[in-house]
Structures are given as structure tokens and as C-alpha cells.
Coordinates of C-alpha atoms and ligand atoms in Angstrom, one line a residue:
M269 CA -0.8 -26.0 16.5
E270 CA -1.9 -25.8 12.9
T271 CA -0.7 -22.6 11.2
K272 CA -3.0 -21.0 8.6
I273 CA -1.2 -19.4 5.7
L274 CA -2.9 -16.1 4.7
Y275 CA -2.5 -15.9 1.0
G276 CA -3.0 -12.4 -0.4
R277 CA -2.3 -13.3 -4.0
D278 CA -5.6 -15.2 -4.5
L279 CA -7.6 -12.3 -2.9
A280 CA -5.8 -9.8 -5.1
K281 CA -6.7 -11.8 -8.2
E282 CA -10.4 -11.7 -7.2
I283 CA -10.3 -8.0 -6.6
V284 CA -8.6 -7.4 -10.0
E285 CA -11.2 -9.6 -11.7
K286 CA -14.1 -7.5 -10.1
I287 CA -12.5 -4.3 -11.3
K288 CA -12.0 -5.7 -14.8
T289 CA -15.7 -6.4 -15.0
K290 CA -16.5 -2.9 -13.9
V291 CA -14.2 -1.4 -16.6
K292 CA -15.9 -3.6 -19.2
N293 CA -19.2 -2.2 -18.1
L294 CA -17.9 1.3 -18.4
K295 CA -16.7 0.6 -21.9
D296 CA -20.0 -1.0 -22.9
K297 CA -21.7 2.2 -21.8
G298 CA -19.4 4.2 -24.0
L299 CA -17.8 5.9 -20.9
R300 CA -14.2 6.9 -20.4
V301 CA -12.0 4.4 -18.6
P302 CA -10.0 5.3 -15.4
G303 CA -6.4 6.5 -15.9
L304 CA -3.4 6.2 -13.6
A305 CA -0.2 8.3 -14.0
V306 CA 2.9 6.8 -12.4
I307 CA 6.1 8.9 -11.9
L308 CA 9.4 7.1 -11.4
V309 CA 12.5 9.1 -10.9
G310 CA 15.9 7.4 -11.3
N311 CA 17.0 3.8 -11.6
D312 CA 16.2 2.1 -8.3
P313 CA 15.8 -1.6 -9.3
A314 CA 13.1 -2.5 -6.7
S315 CA 11.1 0.6 -7.6
K316 CA 11.3 -0.3 -11.3
I317 CA 9.9 -3.8 -10.5
Y318 CA 7.0 -2.3 -8.4
V319 CA 6.2 0.3 -11.1
N320 CA 6.1 -2.3 -13.9
K321 CA 3.7 -4.4 -11.9
K322 CA 1.4 -1.4 -11.5
H323 CA 1.4 -0.7 -15.2
Q324 CA 1.0 -4.4 -16.0
T325 CA -2.1 -4.6 -13.7
C326 CA -3.6 -1.4 -15.2
K327 CA -3.3 -3.0 -18.6
E328 CA -4.8 -6.3 -17.4
I329 CA -7.8 -4.4 -15.9
G330 CA -8.3 -2.1 -18.9
F331 CA -7.2 1.2 -17.1
N332 CA -5.2 3.7 -19.1
S333 CA -1.7 4.0 -17.5
F334 CA 0.6 6.9 -18.2
S335 CA 4.3 6.2 -17.5
Y336 CA 6.8 9.0 -16.6
N337 CA 10.2 7.5 -16.2
L338 CA 12.5 10.5 -15.4
P339 CA 16.3 10.6 -15.1
E340 CA 18.0 10.5 -11.7
D341 CA 19.0 14.2 -11.9
T342 CA 15.4 15.5 -12.5
N343 CA 15.0 18.7 -10.5
F344 CA 12.3 19.6 -8.0
L345 CA 10.6 22.2 -10.3
R346 CA 10.4 19.9 -13.3
L347 CA 8.6 17.3 -11.1
K348 CA 6.3 19.8 -9.5
E349 CA 5.4 21.1 -13.0
L350 CA 4.6 17.6 -14.2
I351 CA 2.4 16.9 -11.1
E352 CA 0.5 20.2 -11.7
E353 CA 0.0 19.3 -15.3
L354 CA -1.3 15.9 -14.3
N355 CA -3.6 17.5 -11.7
E356 CA -5.3 19.4 -14.6
R357 CA -5.6 16.4 -17.0
E358 CA -9.2 15.2 -17.5
D359 CA -8.0 11.7 -18.4
V360 CA -5.9 11.2 -15.3
D361 CA -7.7 10.1 -12.2
G362 CA -4.8 9.0 -10.1
I363 CA -1.2 10.3 -9.7
L364 CA 1.4 8.1 -8.0
L365 CA 4.9 9.4 -7.3
Q366 CA 7.0 6.3 -6.6
L367 CA 9.1 6.5 -3.4
P368 CA 11.8 6.6 -2.4
L369 CA 13.0 9.5 -4.5
P370 CA 16.7 9.8 -5.4
E371 CA 18.8 11.1 -2.5
K372 CA 19.0 14.7 -3.8
L373 CA 15.2 15.0 -3.9
R374 CA 14.4 13.0 -0.8
E375 CA 13.9 15.9 1.6
K376 CA 11.4 17.4 -0.8
S377 CA 9.3 14.2 -1.1
Y378 CA 6.6 15.5 1.0
E379 CA 6.5 18.9 -0.7
L380 CA 5.9 17.1 -4.0
I381 CA 3.2 14.8 -2.4
Y382 CA 1.5 18.0 -1.1
S383 CA 1.3 19.2 -4.7
I384 CA -0.7 16.2 -5.8
S385 CA -4.4 17.0 -5.9
P386 CA -6.0 15.2 -2.9
L387 CA -8.7 14.0 -5.3
K388 CA -6.1 12.2 -7.4
D389 CA -3.9 11.0 -4.5
V390 CA -4.3 7.3 -5.1
D391 CA -1.6 6.6 -2.4
G392 CA -3.5 8.4 0.3
F393 CA -0.3 10.2 1.3
H394 CA -1.6 13.8 1.0
P395 CA -2.2 15.5 4.4
Y396 CA -5.9 16.0 3.6
N397 CA -6.4 12.2 3.2
V398 CA -4.1 11.4 6.1
G399 CA -6.2 13.8 8.2
L400 CA -9.5 12.1 7.2
L401 CA -7.9 8.7 8.0
T402 CA -6.8 9.9 11.4
I403 CA -10.2 11.3 12.3
G404 CA -11.8 8.0 11.1
D405 CA -13.7 9.6 8.3
D406 CA -14.1 7.0 5.5
R407 CA -14.4 9.7 2.7
G408 CA -10.6 9.9 2.2
I409 CA -8.4 7.8 0.1
K410 CA -6.5 5.2 2.2
P411 CA -2.9 4.1 1.7
C412 CA -2.7 0.9 -0.3
T413 CA -0.6 -1.4 1.8
P414 CA -2.4 -0.7 5.1
K415 CA -5.8 -1.0 3.3
G416 CA -4.6 -4.3 1.9
I417 CA -3.7 -5.6 5.4
M418 CA -7.2 -4.6 6.8
Y419 CA -8.8 -6.3 3.8
L420 CA -6.8 -9.5 4.5
L421 CA -7.6 -9.5 8.2
N422 CA -11.3 -9.0 7.4
H423 CA -11.4 -11.7 4.8
Y424 CA -9.8 -14.3 7.1
D425 CA -12.2 -13.2 9.9
I426 CA -9.3 -12.1 12.2
K427 CA -11.0 -9.7 14.6
V428 CA -8.9 -6.7 15.8
E429 CA -11.3 -5.1 18.3
G430 CA -10.0 -5.3 21.8
K431 CA -6.8 -7.1 20.6
D432 CA -3.2 -6.2 21.5
V433 CA -1.5 -5.4 18.2
T434 CA 2.2 -4.6 17.8
V435 CA 3.3 -2.8 14.7
V436 CA 7.1 -2.9 14.0
G437 CA 8.2 0.0 11.8
A438 CA 6.7 3.5 12.0
S439 CA 6.9 4.6 8.3
N440 CA 4.5 7.1 6.8
I441 CA 3.7 4.5 4.1
V442 CA 2.8 1.5 6.3
G443 CA 3.5 1.7 10.1
K444 CA 1.8 4.9 11.0
P445 CA -1.3 4.5 8.8
I446 CA -1.9 0.9 9.7
S447 CA -1.6 1.9 13.4
I448 CA -4.3 4.5 12.9
M449 CA -6.6 2.1 11.0
L450 CA -6.3 -0.4 13.9
I451 CA -7.0 2.2 16.5
N452 CA -10.1 3.2 14.5
K453 CA -11.2 -0.4 14.8
M454 CA -10.6 -0.4 18.5
A455 CA -7.4 -2.4 18.7
T456 CA -4.8 -1.5 21.4
V457 CA -1.8 -0.6 19.4
S458 CA 1.9 -0.5 20.2
V459 CA 4.3 0.9 17.6
C460 CA 8.0 0.0 17.6
H461 CA 10.7 1.8 15.7
I462 CA 14.5 2.1 15.5
K463 CA 14.7 3.8 18.9
T464 CA 12.5 1.3 20.7
R465 CA 14.7 -0.2 23.5
C466 CA 13.2 -3.7 23.6
V467 CA 11.2 -4.7 20.5
P468 CA 10.6 -8.3 21.8
E469 CA 8.9 -6.9 24.9
F470 CA 6.2 -5.5 22.7
T471 CA 6.0 -8.3 20.1
A472 CA 5.8 -11.1 22.7
K473 CA 2.7 -9.8 24.3
A474 CA 0.8 -9.1 21.1
D475 CA -2.2 -11.1 19.7
I476 CA -1.3 -9.7 16.3
V477 CA 2.2 -8.6 15.1
I478 CA 2.6 -6.5 11.9
S479 CA 6.1 -6.1 10.7
A480 CA 7.1 -3.5 8.1
T481 CA 10.8 -2.8 8.4
G482 CA 12.6 -4.3 5.4
V483 CA 15.0 -6.0 7.7
P484 CA 15.2 -9.7 6.7
H485 CA 14.3 -12.2 9.3
L486 CA 14.1 -9.6 12.1
I487 CA 11.2 -11.3 13.8
K488 CA 12.1 -14.7 15.3
K489 CA 9.9 -17.4 16.9
D490 CA 11.0 -16.5 20.5
M491 CA 9.6 -13.0 20.0
I492 CA 6.1 -14.1 19.2
K493 CA 3.4 -15.5 21.5
E494 CA 2.1 -19.0 20.7
G495 CA -1.1 -18.8 18.6
A496 CA -0.5 -15.1 17.6
V497 CA -1.2 -13.8 14.1
V498 CA 1.8 -12.5 12.1
I499 CA 1.5 -10.2 9.2
D500 CA 4.8 -9.7 7.2
V501 CA 5.0 -6.6 5.1
G502 CA 8.8 -6.7 4.5
I503 CA 10.3 -7.8 1.3
S504 CA 14.0 -8.1 0.9
R505 CA 16.7 -10.4 -0.5
L506 CA 18.7 -12.8 1.7
N507 CA 21.2 -15.2 0.1
G508 CA 19.6 -14.7 -3.3
K509 CA 16.1 -15.5 -2.0
I510 CA 13.1 -13.1 -1.5
V511 CA 12.2 -13.1 2.2
G512 CA 10.2 -11.1 4.6
D513 CA 10.8 -9.5 8.0
V514 CA 9.7 -12.7 9.6
D515 CA 11.6 -16.0 9.9
F516 CA 8.6 -17.8 8.3
E517 CA 9.7 -21.4 8.6
S518 CA 10.3 -21.2 12.3
M519 CA 6.7 -19.8 12.9
L520 CA 5.0 -22.9 11.3
G521 CA 3.3 -24.8 14.1
H522 CA 3.8 -21.9 16.5
V523 CA 1.5 -19.2 15.3
S524 CA -2.2 -19.5 14.4
A525 CA -1.8 -17.6 11.1
I526 CA 0.9 -15.9 9.0
T527 CA 1.3 -14.2 5.6
P528 CA 3.9 -15.6 3.3
V529 CA 6.5 -13.5 1.4
P530 CA 6.1 -13.4 -1.5
G531 CA 2.4 -13.9 -2.1
G532 CA 1.0 -12.3 1.1
V533 CA 0.5 -8.6 1.5
G534 CA 2.4 -7.5 -1.6
P535 CA -0.2 -8.4 -4.3
L536 CA -2.9 -6.8 -2.2
T537 CA -1.0 -3.4 -2.3
V538 CA -1.3 -3.4 -6.1
A539 CA -5.0 -4.5 -6.0
M540 CA -5.8 -1.7 -3.5
L541 CA -4.1 0.8 -5.8
M542 CA -6.4 -0.3 -8.6
E543 CA -9.4 0.1 -6.2
N544 CA -8.2 3.6 -5.2
T545 CA -7.8 4.6 -8.9
L546 CA -11.4 3.4 -9.6
E547 CA -12.6 5.3 -6.5
C548 CA -11.0 8.5 -7.6
Y549 CA -12.5 8.1 -11.1
V550 CA -16.0 7.4 -9.7
R551 CA -15.8 10.5 -7.5
R552 CA -14.6 12.7 -10.3
E553 CA -17.2 11.4 -12.7
N554 CA -20.0 11.4 -10.1
I555 CA -20.9 7.8 -11.1
Y556 CA -22.9 5.9 -8.4
S557 CA -23.0 2.4 -9.8
I558 CA -20.9 0.6 -12.4
Ligands
GUN121 N1 7.3 2.8 -2.3 C1 7.0 1.7 -1.6 N2 5.7 1.5 -1.4 C2 5.1 2.6 -2.0 C3 3.7 2.9 -2.1 O1 2.8 2.3 -1.6 N3 3.5 4.1 -2.9 C4 4.5 4.8 -3.4 N4 4.2 5.9 -4.1 N5 5.8 4.5 -3.3 C5 6.1 3.4 -2.6

């Protein structure tokens, strides 16, 4: 069987180009450009890379980006004050608090996310936006990685209606929201997590497998039905190489389509963040066409 490689990188470039043109149109009309504030607490190396990529893409597009790199020992109140200040700022359309937070603040992550205005919640993590997503109301802001996966599936004409989809990983960032989005599109969804007794039982029956665990090469060929579609959201390091959750090489010739790591879902996450920032701006400014 021929395996199609689902590249997200090229799609992300197209999305970024489209937004760039829109920002140019705004500037030509003498209007304010969208602004994104990104808060990074501590020194997590992976988070630093992700945050830099977000700032770099803002710059490329022509968005204003505001960077808040705070020390590891920043306390809860200082962060909450900063978020409240950003909620009030006219020139800030989106607020992103990079996760995970340092150990001491981790249990307060959701309290901080709740303090971000739902209108500036570019991550779509606020309960207001999670609620709209769960109901299937498109007026909310959707989380970037799941939104990117749905974009990718739609672009490559991979239908989900009536399909058996297994999601491996039940995080609030990816696993849960992608499961809800798929249910809203009438897929039959199974969700596996660390307490699932037999993960292969669920992956082997699926038409589409989406893995978002961060465990390198967790998903092997014998866990996947021939001709299935595999979406790999994981990104980790194995023997000095960037790899995903899926043993990619072994899937070639076995599955009908698969996303590579890197160059698959990752770049779409950043592109969707840019889309969400523009969406928040458009709503705040009451602009109907750019
Ligand atoms: N950490 C890993 N992915 C994400 C994301 O999409 N948003 C935020 N805020 N933190 C993350």
C-alpha cells in the first residue's frame, strides 16, 4: 500500500501567507495591527523553543508580539496581576500563558487560565470557550493543536463522519478537545489514557488513530490496522533525534496516510494560534472583512 505523507508545514506556510496579506491590508487602511502577549515562566528548554517560534511567526506576519519572560520563582499573584493588566490593554488581542508552568505554580495553572479574558483566550482553554466547543457552538475560540488537526484532515479530504477514531492521550490541550471536535463531526471516538488497560485493543480497530502522549515510538505497526490514517502529535527526543509518538518508518507501506514529526501537526499549531489572534482582533474591533 502506498502511504501518503500528510505535511502540515506547507499548509502552515499558506495560512501564514494569507494572514500576512490581511495584516498588510489593515496597515494600508491605517488600522491597528493585532497584538499577542506571550507569558513564559521559568526556563523549560522546550517551552522556550515553542515561545520563540510564536514570536518569530508574529514578526513574520506583522503582528505585534509582547514577550513576558518571568523567573522560575514568580508567584501566583504577580502572574494574575500581569494577566489582569493584559486583559485591559487595548493593543493586546490575545494572551497566551505557556504551559506547563513551573512545579510550584502547576496546581494553579487553571486558576490563572480562568483569569484570562475569554475574548483574549487565543489558546481556547478558558471554560467559556471549552463550553462552547463542547456544545458545538462555533462562536468560541478553539484550541490550536486540535484545530490544526481538523484543518489537516479536512485539507487532505480525510472524512471523519461515521469513522472509528482512537485518541491516545487525554490532555486538556489536545486529547480531550480533539475528541470533542471529532464527536461534533459525528465520528465514533475512543479515548485512551494512562489507566487504559489495553491500548492496542482500541488502536487496532480504529480507522484513524491520533496520538498525543509525548512517549517516543509508543505506537508500533502491530497496533494499527492496515490502511488506517495515523496522526502523530507527539514530539520528543530519542537518541538525539526528534521523533513522534509513532514508529514512523515501520508504518510506511502499512497505513494509508501519516503525519511526519517534525513537519506534521506542529507547524499547524502555530498557524492556528495566528488565526486565533486575528479572530480575537476582528471580534474586538468589530471588523467584518479584511
Ligand atoms: N504547551 C504545549 N502546547 C501548548 C499550547 O498549545 N498552549 C500553551 N499555552 N501551552 C502549551
